[in-house]
Each structure stands twice: as C-alpha cells, then as structure tokens.
C-alpha cells in the first residue's frame, strides 16, 4: 500500500516505549485515552477538585468577589464609564461625540413626539422617553455607538396593549376633562408595561440569560423590523388623511385598518391631506440626500426639525387648527412629571405584553450593539446590556415613560455623524432637556399629520431591508425561508406573535438540519496523513475489513434513529443479523465484511441519555456481529455521558483513542496486515 508512511515493530510485553515526547517522534504506538491521561493528564488532581463540595466552591467564589479587588472588578463590570472614561481621547473624540450627540438629539425631539402617537399617549411623553433612557444607558451600556430612546416597533406594540387595556369609549365624543382622564389612564398603562418589561430584563440579567441573544438570528430580527414597519405605515394612514378611526388590535389588525381607511376615504380632510403630502415631499428627498451625500456632508441635514418648525409657523399664521380643524400637538408642559410608581395591580394583566417587548428590546439592542462592536473592533457584554436596558425601562417608567430600546435610525445617524463613545448620549439628552425646559411652546401648533409623516419616513431604512433578500437567497435558502416566514407572521398576526413564530421556525430549521447530516466513510489520502470522505475526488486508500466513519452532529433523542440507521447501513447490521456492508468506494469495488470499525466522534458536540444508550447498543451489536468497535476523539462531556450509560460494560478503555490516526493504527495492527508484531502508523 503506497499510502503507508512507515512501519515500526511494536514493543513486546517486556519492552519499554519512549512516549515522553510522542509529538516529536515520527513513529509511535497508538495512544488510547487512558494512556494519554497517564502521560499528560492531571489524573491525580482532577478527582480532588471534583470531590470538593459545591457549596465550598461557591463560598470561595463569593469570598473573592467580596474582597477589595473583587469588589472593584465588579464595579468596573457594572459601570462601564469607569473603564472607558480614563482612556477617553478628548482631543480626537470630543468634537465628534458633541456633533453626533446634538444631531441625534435634534432628531429625537420630533421622533419622540411622533412615536408617542403610536403609543396612544400625548406627545410630551415621547420626549420623556427620549431623555431618561439615553441618560441611563450612557452610565450602564457597553455599546459605544448605540442610541436609545423611542423605537417604532416597541411603540406600536405598546400602543396595541394600551388600546386593549384602556379602550376608547364607544361614544367617541369626549369633553376636555374626559380626554385628560383617558390620557392619564393610558399613560399609566404604558408606564406599567415599561415597568414590567424592565423587571423581566433584570430577572433575565440575574439568571445570566444574555446568551438568549444567540437564538435571535439576523433574519428574524430584520424580518421583524421590516414587518413592523408596514404596521407603522398602515397605522398612520388615518392621521395622514385626517380621518379619526379607532386603532385595530389583535390578529389581522393591518388588514382591518386598511379596510376601515378605504371605507372612510371619502371623509378625509383636504387640509390634513395637503399637509401630509407636502411634508412627505420634503422629508423623503432630504433623507435620500443624507444617504447619498453621507461622506460629503459634515452632519446630516435636519429635515425633521426643519419640517416641524415650518409646519408650526404655517399652522400658527394660517390658524389651520381653528379654520380647518387640523389636529395639533397642543401645550407641552415644561419640566418633568413627578416620580410615580406604576399601578402594581396592572402588572398581572400586562405581563403577557411585557415579555415579548422585553425580548424585542433585547434582540434589537444586542443585534445593533454587536454589529457596530464588530465593525469598530470592541466587545459588548450581553448580560450587561440586559442590565442597562432593564434599569432604563424600570427607572424611566417611574417618570411616566413607555418602553424604550436602541433605535435603528438614530444609531445609524450617530455613527454617520462621527460618534465615538457613549458620551454622545449626554449631548442628545441636553437637546431634549432644553426642549422640555424652555423650547416646548414652539411646538404648540405642530400638526399631528406632520408627526405621522415623520413616523413613515423614519421607516425607510426598515423597508429597504427587503433589498437584501436576493443575496440572502443565494447565500442560504434556509435563512431566506426564516426571513419570509417571520415577515408573513408579523404582517398577518401581531408583532409579538410574529416574533414567536419566527424564533420557533428558526430553531426548527436548526433541528431539521441536524436530521439531515451525512455520516461519512473516511479513507486516507495517499501521500498524506489526512482522512477524507471516500466520495471526494481524491486518491484515497481504503483498507479491506476496516470502516472509518465520521458522524458530524450532536447525538440526542432527535438524531438517535438516524444515527442507528446510518451505522447499520455502513456496517451491514440488519434487523435479521449481519448483512453485507455498504461501500462508498468505486462502483466496481467489492464489499468485504467489516472486522474493525472506527467511529470518529469529533463532530459529536454533546450526547444525551437516549443518544448515549444508542452508542451502547451499537457497541453490543458490533460485539455480537464480530466487529471490533473503536471510538476516537470523544470530548470530555460525550465521554462522560457514554461512561455513565454503561459503555465500558461493552467496550474496554483500550478501545477509546485520542485521534482517528491512533484508532486506525490500532485497527491495522488488529487486522494483522504486516504480521503479528508489526503495526503500520500514519503520522
């Protein structure tokens, strides 16, 4: 066999072999797991470590945290400014953070008021939600380029919950006092939802569930935001047309709203329709210019704030509110509301709404933070992000704020404007604070139709995510299916139900892909020490009577049936006894009975009880059929599970090897290809 690299005489019973430097020796005897642990493992100390009581290990860990250095490390981990502020490059970064923060703050003002309409609360509460979360995230967040505040998707979800908890009276004609009472109830309901969402995220932080971000794949998040953008567009049509319609909630709400708008179209207000058309005619081109001239403009053109000021002046000078019944924002109270704990009696009713909002907040924020962390070469702590957004929602709810998160549009704007660190959030808060304290009266005559146009124009980036679908189809059909299913579920059902459907479908695709893996028969590539699948177009060597198999998937209850069928197919183990084995070699190759089988377990990342019992049964059947089964490269977890399942009752420790090469060398020795005392080894 020309592919055999060399041979050596194996040591006899009384001979000693020099195995102290097996990596430096060109030829050596095969290493089993037991022999490897004796030579290189710390076999004496591991049992002592495992024998230490769990409570003792936890006590020592807490003692380290309670020490002075441990407490300082904990403080550094929970207050990120203590880490990055001492290394802040004032000359290089301060100007960029100031310009970016002021730019984002200017956008936060009209956008916060606009998203408050989505939440079914007065516009001023959108300003509160743009101020407190940004301030808290600056102190607790790890995303340097993240902008937090009002987010259209969360506002839409909160608005649906608020409309369900505090519905509009059937009469529809409310006096001023009745309208104020209704608004106060809705503000309380929105704050209770924010409180519940923040409490849930803090609970997730306490349980260290930041790893859940890995289950929210990019197609799910993008389809969620794109589908929610369509909900936002349809929900703003009544405001664009000047038609007062009750908000539709529940499944198929989008289609119900479209039907109601089409029915009420003849009753639309010409004045508000004109304002909407002019606003969109200004906002859309300005946003397109900002995108196309991103590299040339020092700061983006503030189209939203210009539109707000222009519309306010036009409405004031023309008395559109009194002459044509144009709905305006009205008086914005100065200062901040008194801190008030949301009604705890509402919490049981809003938990079903707060849970999906907490997941959406974490999904969007963690995804955005990861994207920019990878782009600018720094790391984020997903558990710390849970803490930051949990505290942000919990504390801001005390000031009558609705749920908040990182936002797509303002985060992208902050990066384009030259933001470098979380310090930009402080400058954004300064702009919102100035409006709350001094500049609020300037927005008294702002038409609500303009805010609806700002809502729609801010969805531009989310709608354009559909342009990635052709590329996603070319890269992965499965991800394309996940995107499509999630989007259809979000559009036809509610946003939270669509998220649940998307996550479940995404996880099901992972399960289905583990069901379709192929167990590969391996052969030695001639002239190398590499084992390759026999179906590949390499010149491979296959030893008669030896079958080397690689199973590249976890071994659990869902894959054990497939594992059993595949191994029976390759080893020729049928229901009625031993059958002729199958071959992956050339078509004319003659299959010979398998005498030694090597199972490469390097791709088996974990095994559960059902999968471990399947391996034990395989070992028993191989022993009954006269097949010598060898297991190679099992990780410690899989090896421990197999041992607990009783594998060592079917095989000996000498049948467990550290690598496929060692197992194949032992197999060749057993097959006696070169005499009883000669083994051929590939290195």
PDB file of C-alpha atoms in Angstrom, residues 119-276:
ATOM      1  CA  UNK A 119     -48.169  54.523  21.767  1.00  0.00           C
ATOM      2  CA  UNK A 120     -51.546  56.319  22.134  1.00  0.00           C
ATOM      3  CA  UNK A 121     -50.208  58.803  24.716  1.00  0.00           C
ATOM      4  CA  UNK A 122     -49.697  62.602  24.496  1.00  0.00           C
ATOM      5  CA  UNK A 123     -46.573  63.719  22.555  1.00  0.00           C
ATOM      6  CA  UNK A 124     -44.707  65.129  25.578  1.00  0.00           C
ATOM      7  CA  UNK A 125     -44.278  61.618  26.980  1.00  0.00           C
ATOM      8  CA  UNK A 126     -42.246  60.750  23.909  1.00  0.00           C
ATOM      9  CA  UNK A 127     -39.815  63.491  24.956  1.00  0.00           C
ATOM     10  CA  UNK A 128     -39.554  61.996  28.434  1.00  0.00           C
ATOM     11  CA  UNK A 129     -38.831  58.607  26.855  1.00  0.00           C
ATOM     12  CA  UNK A 130     -36.116  60.201  24.724  1.00  0.00           C
ATOM     13  CA  UNK A 131     -34.399  61.753  27.758  1.00  0.00           C
ATOM     14  CA  UNK A 132     -34.243  59.283  30.655  1.00  0.00           C
ATOM     15  CA  UNK A 133     -33.243  56.105  28.744  1.00  0.00           C
ATOM     16  CA  UNK A 134     -30.403  57.878  26.939  1.00  0.00           C
ATOM     17  CA  UNK A 135     -29.054  59.181  30.241  1.00  0.00           C
ATOM     18  CA  UNK A 136     -29.217  55.780  31.953  1.00  0.00           C
ATOM     19  CA  UNK A 137     -27.712  53.867  29.034  1.00  0.00           C
ATOM     20  CA  UNK A 138     -24.732  56.233  28.993  1.00  0.00           C
ATOM     21  CA  UNK A 139     -23.944  55.097  32.546  1.00  0.00           C
ATOM     22  CA  UNK A 140     -24.652  51.368  32.161  1.00  0.00           C
ATOM     23  CA  UNK A 141     -24.406  50.407  28.483  1.00  0.00           C
ATOM     24  CA  UNK A 142     -21.463  48.786  26.714  1.00  0.00           C
ATOM     25  CA  UNK A 143     -22.381  49.742  23.140  1.00  0.00           C
ATOM     26  CA  UNK A 144     -20.288  52.775  22.248  1.00  0.00           C
ATOM     27  CA  UNK A 145     -22.338  53.657  19.168  1.00  0.00           C
ATOM     28  CA  UNK A 146     -25.826  52.821  20.426  1.00  0.00           C
ATOM     29  CA  UNK A 147     -28.554  55.464  20.603  1.00  0.00           C
ATOM     30  CA  UNK A 148     -31.501  54.634  22.855  1.00  0.00           C
ATOM     31  CA  UNK A 149     -34.948  56.140  23.131  1.00  0.00           C
ATOM     32  CA  UNK A 150     -38.286  55.683  21.404  1.00  0.00           C
ATOM     33  CA  UNK A 151     -38.453  52.839  18.870  1.00  0.00           C
ATOM     34  CA  UNK A 152     -41.282  52.458  16.365  1.00  0.00           C
ATOM     35  CA  UNK A 153     -41.703  48.696  16.795  1.00  0.00           C
ATOM     36  CA  UNK A 154     -41.947  48.922  20.593  1.00  0.00           C
ATOM     37  CA  UNK A 155     -44.217  51.970  20.367  1.00  0.00           C
ATOM     38  CA  UNK A 156     -46.551  50.074  18.070  1.00  0.00           C
ATOM     39  CA  UNK A 157     -46.611  47.034  20.393  1.00  0.00           C
ATOM     40  CA  UNK A 158     -47.161  49.271  23.418  1.00  0.00           C
ATOM     41  CA  UNK A 159     -49.945  51.151  21.653  1.00  0.00           C
ATOM     42  CA  UNK A 160     -51.783  47.901  20.938  1.00  0.00           C
ATOM     43  CA  UNK A 161     -51.503  46.894  24.601  1.00  0.00           C
ATOM     44  CA  UNK A 162     -52.629  50.344  25.778  1.00  0.00           C
ATOM     45  CA  UNK A 163     -55.645  50.335  23.436  1.00  0.00           C
ATOM     46  CA  UNK A 164     -56.624  46.912  24.768  1.00  0.00           C
ATOM     47  CA  UNK A 165     -56.157  47.857  28.445  1.00  0.00           C
ATOM     48  CA  UNK A 166     -57.745  51.326  28.163  1.00  0.00           C
ATOM     49  CA  UNK A 167     -60.082  51.285  25.138  1.00  0.00           C
ATOM     50  CA  UNK A 168     -61.657  54.381  23.607  1.00  0.00           C
ATOM     51  CA  UNK A 169     -65.259  54.947  24.791  1.00  0.00           C
ATOM     52  CA  UNK A 170     -67.867  53.873  22.265  1.00  0.00           C
ATOM     53  CA  UNK A 171     -69.427  57.342  22.238  1.00  0.00           C
ATOM     54  CA  UNK A 172     -66.249  58.890  20.839  1.00  0.00           C
ATOM     55  CA  UNK A 173     -67.225  62.463  21.792  1.00  0.00           C
ATOM     56  CA  UNK A 174     -65.194  63.269  24.918  1.00  0.00           C
ATOM     57  CA  UNK A 175     -65.013  66.521  26.818  1.00  0.00           C
ATOM     58  CA  UNK A 176     -61.688  68.071  27.722  1.00  0.00           C
ATOM     59  CA  UNK A 177     -61.728  66.623  31.237  1.00  0.00           C
ATOM     60  CA  UNK A 178     -62.728  63.174  29.992  1.00  0.00           C
ATOM     61  CA  UNK A 179     -59.943  63.275  27.411  1.00  0.00           C
ATOM     62  CA  UNK A 180     -57.407  64.185  30.107  1.00  0.00           C
ATOM     63  CA  UNK A 181     -58.610  61.317  32.294  1.00  0.00           C
ATOM     64  CA  UNK A 182     -58.377  58.878  29.381  1.00  0.00           C
ATOM     65  CA  UNK A 183     -54.846  60.076  28.555  1.00  0.00           C
ATOM     66  CA  UNK A 184     -53.803  59.720  32.209  1.00  0.00           C
ATOM     67  CA  UNK A 185     -55.060  56.132  32.281  1.00  0.00           C
ATOM     68  CA  UNK A 186     -53.251  55.303  29.065  1.00  0.00           C
ATOM     69  CA  UNK A 187     -50.025  56.878  30.312  1.00  0.00           C
ATOM     70  CA  UNK A 188     -50.289  54.758  33.448  1.00  0.00           C
ATOM     71  CA  UNK A 189     -50.847  51.616  31.383  1.00  0.00           C
ATOM     72  CA  UNK A 190     -47.849  52.383  29.136  1.00  0.00           C
ATOM     73  CA  UNK A 191     -45.656  53.060  32.184  1.00  0.00           C
ATOM     74  CA  UNK A 192     -46.810  49.769  33.747  1.00  0.00           C
ATOM     75  CA  UNK A 193     -45.800  47.927  30.564  1.00  0.00           C
ATOM     76  CA  UNK A 194     -42.372  49.594  30.699  1.00  0.00           C
ATOM     77  CA  UNK A 195     -42.042  48.661  34.377  1.00  0.00           C
ATOM     78  CA  UNK A 196     -42.918  45.023  33.674  1.00  0.00           C
ATOM     79  CA  UNK A 197     -40.563  44.870  30.698  1.00  0.00           C
ATOM     80  CA  UNK A 198     -37.701  46.313  32.741  1.00  0.00           C
ATOM     81  CA  UNK A 199     -38.361  43.937  35.634  1.00  0.00           C
ATOM     82  CA  UNK A 200     -38.314  40.949  33.271  1.00  0.00           C
ATOM     83  CA  UNK A 201     -34.992  42.055  31.768  1.00  0.00           C
ATOM     84  CA  UNK A 202     -33.499  42.475  35.228  1.00  0.00           C
ATOM     85  CA  UNK A 203     -34.691  38.958  36.036  1.00  0.00           C
ATOM     86  CA  UNK A 204     -33.004  37.718  32.855  1.00  0.00           C
ATOM     87  CA  UNK A 205     -29.842  39.525  33.923  1.00  0.00           C
ATOM     88  CA  UNK A 206     -29.945  37.893  37.358  1.00  0.00           C
ATOM     89  CA  UNK A 207     -30.193  34.493  35.641  1.00  0.00           C
ATOM     90  CA  UNK A 208     -27.394  35.461  33.202  1.00  0.00           C
ATOM     91  CA  UNK A 209     -29.628  34.865  30.174  1.00  0.00           C
ATOM     92  CA  UNK A 210     -27.724  37.149  27.837  1.00  0.00           C
ATOM     93  CA  UNK A 211     -26.930  34.026  25.834  1.00  0.00           C
ATOM     94  CA  UNK A 212     -30.534  34.137  24.570  1.00  0.00           C
ATOM     95  CA  UNK A 213     -29.362  36.728  22.051  1.00  0.00           C
ATOM     96  CA  UNK A 214     -27.807  33.879  20.058  1.00  0.00           C
ATOM     97  CA  UNK A 215     -31.267  32.432  19.367  1.00  0.00           C
ATOM     98  CA  UNK A 216     -32.459  35.650  17.719  1.00  0.00           C
ATOM     99  CA  UNK A 217     -30.911  35.264  14.304  1.00  0.00           C
ATOM    100  CA  UNK A 218     -30.323  38.177  11.960  1.00  0.00           C
ATOM    101  CA  UNK A 219     -33.088  37.110   9.505  1.00  0.00           C
ATOM    102  CA  UNK A 220     -35.599  37.012  12.371  1.00  0.00           C
ATOM    103  CA  UNK A 221     -34.674  40.486  13.643  1.00  0.00           C
ATOM    104  CA  UNK A 222     -34.651  42.059  10.171  1.00  0.00           C
ATOM    105  CA  UNK A 223     -37.947  40.450   9.166  1.00  0.00           C
ATOM    106  CA  UNK A 224     -39.464  41.565  12.468  1.00  0.00           C
ATOM    107  CA  UNK A 225     -38.488  45.214  11.987  1.00  0.00           C
ATOM    108  CA  UNK A 226     -39.469  45.190   8.306  1.00  0.00           C
ATOM    109  CA  UNK A 227     -42.893  43.705   9.016  1.00  0.00           C
ATOM    110  CA  UNK A 228     -43.442  46.084  11.929  1.00  0.00           C
ATOM    111  CA  UNK A 229     -42.593  48.997   9.628  1.00  0.00           C
ATOM    112  CA  UNK A 230     -45.544  48.011   7.451  1.00  0.00           C
ATOM    113  CA  UNK A 231     -47.763  48.026  10.550  1.00  0.00           C
ATOM    114  CA  UNK A 232     -46.496  51.519  11.381  1.00  0.00           C
ATOM    115  CA  UNK A 233     -47.228  52.744   7.854  1.00  0.00           C
ATOM    116  CA  UNK A 234     -50.791  51.440   7.868  1.00  0.00           C
ATOM    117  CA  UNK A 235     -51.482  52.677  11.415  1.00  0.00           C
ATOM    118  CA  UNK A 236     -50.514  56.221  10.390  1.00  0.00           C
ATOM    119  CA  UNK A 237     -52.853  56.385   7.391  1.00  0.00           C
ATOM    120  CA  UNK A 238     -55.794  57.790   9.429  1.00  0.00           C
ATOM    121  CA  UNK A 239     -53.586  60.639  10.696  1.00  0.00           C
ATOM    122  CA  UNK A 240     -52.275  61.309   7.195  1.00  0.00           C
ATOM    123  CA  UNK A 241     -55.800  61.542   5.788  1.00  0.00           C
ATOM    124  CA  UNK A 242     -57.329  63.355   8.758  1.00  0.00           C
ATOM    125  CA  UNK A 243     -59.807  60.564   9.420  1.00  0.00           C
ATOM    126  CA  UNK A 244     -60.351  59.776  13.126  1.00  0.00           C
ATOM    127  CA  UNK A 245     -60.538  55.978  13.307  1.00  0.00           C
ATOM    128  CA  UNK A 246     -60.164  53.670  16.315  1.00  0.00           C
ATOM    129  CA  UNK A 247     -56.995  51.587  16.315  1.00  0.00           C
ATOM    130  CA  UNK A 248     -57.448  47.965  15.336  1.00  0.00           C
ATOM    131  CA  UNK A 249     -55.762  45.453  17.639  1.00  0.00           C
ATOM    132  CA  UNK A 250     -55.233  41.702  17.569  1.00  0.00           C
ATOM    133  CA  UNK A 251     -54.516  39.389  14.649  1.00  0.00           C
ATOM    134  CA  UNK A 252     -55.109  40.698  11.104  1.00  0.00           C
ATOM    135  CA  UNK A 253     -55.209  44.265  12.501  1.00  0.00           C
ATOM    136  CA  UNK A 254     -53.308  45.556   9.462  1.00  0.00           C
ATOM    137  CA  UNK A 255     -55.968  44.355   7.026  1.00  0.00           C
ATOM    138  CA  UNK A 256     -58.781  45.593   9.271  1.00  0.00           C
ATOM    139  CA  UNK A 257     -57.169  49.048   9.358  1.00  0.00           C
ATOM    140  CA  UNK A 258     -56.775  49.099   5.570  1.00  0.00           C
ATOM    141  CA  UNK A 259     -60.434  48.191   5.127  1.00  0.00           C
ATOM    142  CA  UNK A 260     -61.515  50.906   7.574  1.00  0.00           C
ATOM    143  CA  UNK A 261     -59.340  53.521   5.832  1.00  0.00           C
ATOM    144  CA  UNK A 262     -60.724  52.630   2.402  1.00  0.00           C
ATOM    145  CA  UNK A 263     -64.261  52.881   3.746  1.00  0.00           C
ATOM    146  CA  UNK A 264     -63.611  56.295   5.363  1.00  0.00           C
ATOM    147  CA  UNK A 265     -61.589  57.697   2.448  1.00  0.00           C
ATOM    148  CA  UNK A 266     -64.417  59.983   1.188  1.00  0.00           C
ATOM    149  CA  UNK A 267     -64.480  61.685   4.623  1.00  0.00           C
ATOM    150  CA  UNK A 268     -60.766  62.597   4.587  1.00  0.00           C
ATOM    151  CA  UNK A 269     -59.696  66.171   5.430  1.00  0.00           C
ATOM    152  CA  UNK A 270     -58.322  68.093   2.461  1.00  0.00           C
ATOM    153  CA  UNK A 271     -56.229  70.336   4.743  1.00  0.00           C
ATOM    154  CA  UNK A 272     -54.504  67.481   6.574  1.00  0.00           C
ATOM    155  CA  UNK A 273     -54.074  65.542   3.326  1.00  0.00           C
ATOM    156  CA  UNK A 274     -52.297  68.564   1.827  1.00  0.00           C
ATOM    157  CA  UNK A 275     -50.076  68.948   4.893  1.00  0.00           C
ATOM    158  CA  UNK A 276     -49.161  65.265   4.723  1.00  0.00           C
TER     159      UNK A 276
END
